[in-house]
Short mmCIF file of C-alpha atoms in Angstrom, two decimals:
data_model
loop_
_atom_site.label_atom_id
_atom_site.label_comp_id
_atom_site.label_asym_id
_atom_site.label_seq_id
_atom_site.Cartn_x
_atom_site.Cartn_y
_atom_site.Cartn_z
CA MET P 3 21.03 -9.87 -65.50
CA VAL P 4 19.39 -9.66 -68.92
CA TRP P 5 15.68 -8.84 -68.92
CA THR P 6 14.05 -10.91 -71.65
CA THR P 7 10.37 -11.08 -72.55
CA ASN P 8 10.19 -14.46 -70.81
CA ARG P 9 11.68 -13.06 -67.61
CA ILE P 10 9.32 -10.08 -67.59
CA VAL P 11 6.22 -12.25 -68.17
CA ALA P 12 7.32 -14.77 -65.52
CA LEU P 13 8.02 -11.91 -63.09
CA ILE P 14 4.54 -10.45 -63.65
CA LEU P 15 2.96 -13.90 -63.22
CA GLY P 16 5.03 -14.49 -60.09
CA ILE P 17 3.98 -11.22 -58.51
CA VAL P 18 0.30 -11.61 -59.48
CA PHE P 19 0.02 -15.22 -58.30
CA THR P 20 1.93 -14.62 -55.05
CA LEU P 21 -0.26 -11.62 -54.20
CA ALA P 22 -3.43 -13.51 -55.23
CA GLY P 23 -2.42 -16.40 -52.99
CA ILE P 24 -1.86 -14.08 -50.04
CA ALA P 25 -5.01 -12.01 -50.67
CA GLY P 26 -7.05 -15.19 -51.00
CA PHE P 27 -6.32 -16.08 -47.38
CA PHE P 28 -8.06 -12.87 -46.30
CA VAL P 29 -11.16 -13.91 -48.24
CA SER P 30 -11.21 -17.62 -47.39
CA SER P 31 -8.83 -19.46 -45.11
CA SER P 32 -10.87 -22.67 -45.14
CA MET P 33 -12.53 -24.94 -47.69
CA THR P 34 -15.52 -22.60 -47.72
CA PRO P 35 -15.35 -20.75 -51.04
CA GLY P 36 -14.78 -17.02 -51.09
CA SER P 37 -14.62 -14.56 -53.97
CA LEU P 38 -11.50 -12.63 -54.96
CA LEU P 39 -12.19 -10.27 -57.87
CA GLY P 40 -14.90 -12.65 -59.07
CA LEU P 41 -12.70 -15.75 -58.83
CA ASP P 42 -13.59 -18.58 -56.45
CA VAL P 43 -10.90 -19.17 -53.84
CA ASP P 44 -10.48 -21.58 -50.96
CA ILE P 45 -7.47 -22.67 -48.91
CA VAL P 46 -6.23 -25.19 -51.52
CA HIS P 47 -6.65 -22.66 -54.32
CA ASN P 48 -4.76 -20.05 -52.27
CA ILE P 49 -1.88 -22.44 -51.59
CA VAL P 50 -1.67 -23.39 -55.29
CA HIS P 51 -1.62 -19.73 -56.36
CA PHE P 52 0.96 -18.79 -53.73
CA ALA P 53 3.22 -21.75 -54.60
CA THR P 54 2.91 -20.99 -58.32
CA GLY P 55 3.91 -17.38 -57.69
CA ILE P 56 6.93 -18.34 -55.60
CA ILE P 57 8.06 -20.89 -58.20
CA ALA P 58 7.74 -18.21 -60.89
CA LEU P 59 9.85 -15.76 -58.90
CA ILE P 60 12.50 -18.39 -58.27
CA ALA P 61 12.55 -19.22 -62.00
CA VAL P 62 12.97 -15.54 -62.87
CA PHE P 63 16.07 -15.13 -60.74
CA ALA P 64 17.47 -18.61 -61.48
CA GLY P 65 17.47 -17.96 -65.23
CA LYS P 66 14.70 -20.49 -65.94
CA ALA P 67 11.90 -18.09 -66.89
CA ARG P 68 11.40 -19.55 -70.37
CA LEU P 69 11.11 -23.09 -69.00
CA PHE P 70 8.69 -21.84 -66.34
CA ASN P 71 6.51 -20.09 -68.93
CA GLN P 72 6.42 -23.21 -71.10
CA ALA P 73 5.54 -25.57 -68.24
CA PHE P 74 3.17 -23.14 -66.51
CA GLY P 75 1.45 -22.37 -69.81
CA ILE P 76 0.84 -26.03 -70.63
CA VAL P 77 -0.31 -26.90 -67.10
CA TYR P 78 -2.70 -23.95 -66.80
CA LEU P 79 -4.11 -24.51 -70.29
CA LEU P 80 -4.77 -28.15 -69.36
CA ILE P 81 -6.35 -27.11 -66.06
CA GLY P 82 -8.51 -24.54 -67.86
CA LEU P 83 -9.67 -27.11 -70.41
CA ALA P 84 -10.16 -29.93 -67.90
CA ALA P 85 -12.19 -27.64 -65.65
CA LEU P 86 -14.76 -27.35 -68.43
CA ILE P 87 -15.59 -31.08 -68.10
CA PRO P 88 -18.48 -31.50 -65.62
CA ALA P 89 -17.56 -35.13 -64.85
CA LEU P 90 -14.34 -33.92 -63.16
CA TYR P 91 -16.29 -32.20 -60.38
CA ILE P 92 -16.77 -34.18 -57.19
CA GLY P 93 -18.95 -32.63 -54.52
CA ASN P 94 -19.05 -29.28 -56.33
CA MET P 95 -15.23 -29.09 -56.37
CA PHE P 96 -12.82 -29.61 -59.28
CA LEU P 97 -11.28 -33.07 -58.82
CA GLY P 98 -12.74 -32.95 -55.31
CA MET P 99 -9.97 -30.51 -54.33
CA MET P 100 -10.90 -26.88 -55.01
CA HIS P 101 -13.75 -24.59 -55.96
CA LEU P 102 -13.72 -23.09 -59.45
CA ASN P 103 -16.16 -20.92 -61.38
CA ALA P 104 -16.42 -19.67 -64.97
CA ALA P 105 -14.17 -16.68 -64.21
CA ASP P 106 -11.49 -19.09 -62.96
CA HIS P 107 -11.71 -21.08 -66.20
CA VAL P 108 -11.28 -17.96 -68.33
CA PHE P 109 -8.44 -16.73 -66.12
CA HIS P 110 -6.60 -20.07 -66.28
CA LEU P 111 -7.01 -20.29 -70.05
CA VAL P 112 -5.84 -16.71 -70.64
CA VAL P 113 -2.78 -16.81 -68.37
CA GLY P 114 -1.93 -20.28 -69.66
CA ALA P 115 -2.11 -19.09 -73.26
CA VAL P 116 -0.03 -15.98 -72.57
CA ALA P 117 2.64 -17.96 -70.71
CA ALA P 118 2.76 -20.77 -73.29
CA PHE P 119 2.91 -18.35 -76.21
CA THR P 120 5.67 -16.36 -74.52
CA GLY P 121 7.59 -19.47 -73.50
CA PHE P 122 7.49 -21.08 -76.92
CA ALA P 123 7.46 -18.06 -79.25
CA ALA P 124 9.56 -15.35 -77.60
CA ARG P 125 13.29 -15.51 -78.08
CA ASP P 126 15.51 -15.09 -75.07
CA THR P 127 17.02 -11.84 -76.26
CA ALA P 128 17.27 -8.70 -74.18
CA THR P 129 14.36 -6.29 -74.38
CA MET P 130 16.79 -3.38 -73.95
CA PRO P 131 20.48 -3.07 -74.66
CA THR P 132 22.47 -4.26 -71.66
CA THR P 133 25.53 -2.20 -72.58
CA PRO P 134 25.57 1.51 -73.28
CA ILE P 135 25.55 2.56 -76.91
CA PRO P 136 28.68 4.60 -77.65
CA ALA P 137 28.09 8.23 -78.53
CA ALA P 138 28.92 9.19 -82.11
#
């Protein structure tokens, strides 16, 4: 298994989002918003984060990390940008589905940008040699 920049970034995102999804259930397991490290969370938000993390981990071990980073990056950048439009909030919830705050917007934009940049700019070459270098 070759560890590329895309695989490492997708692995980090997978771990972070899976743990955030799990931790979010301890803060809010209903549609009542809770706060996790300054980010608004509710049950829908927790499920989305958990599912995103699991998909990332599957992509890492299925050899699809670059595709994941590209798709995840685009989707999260679009979510981050769309969340800045007040007309998309219904009943104080983004698209009537989940609670978001300014910290969520920044978080979505930053992780989306990192994933998209990695997915589109980083080559799928090993970060370390996968075979030992012969001694001279």
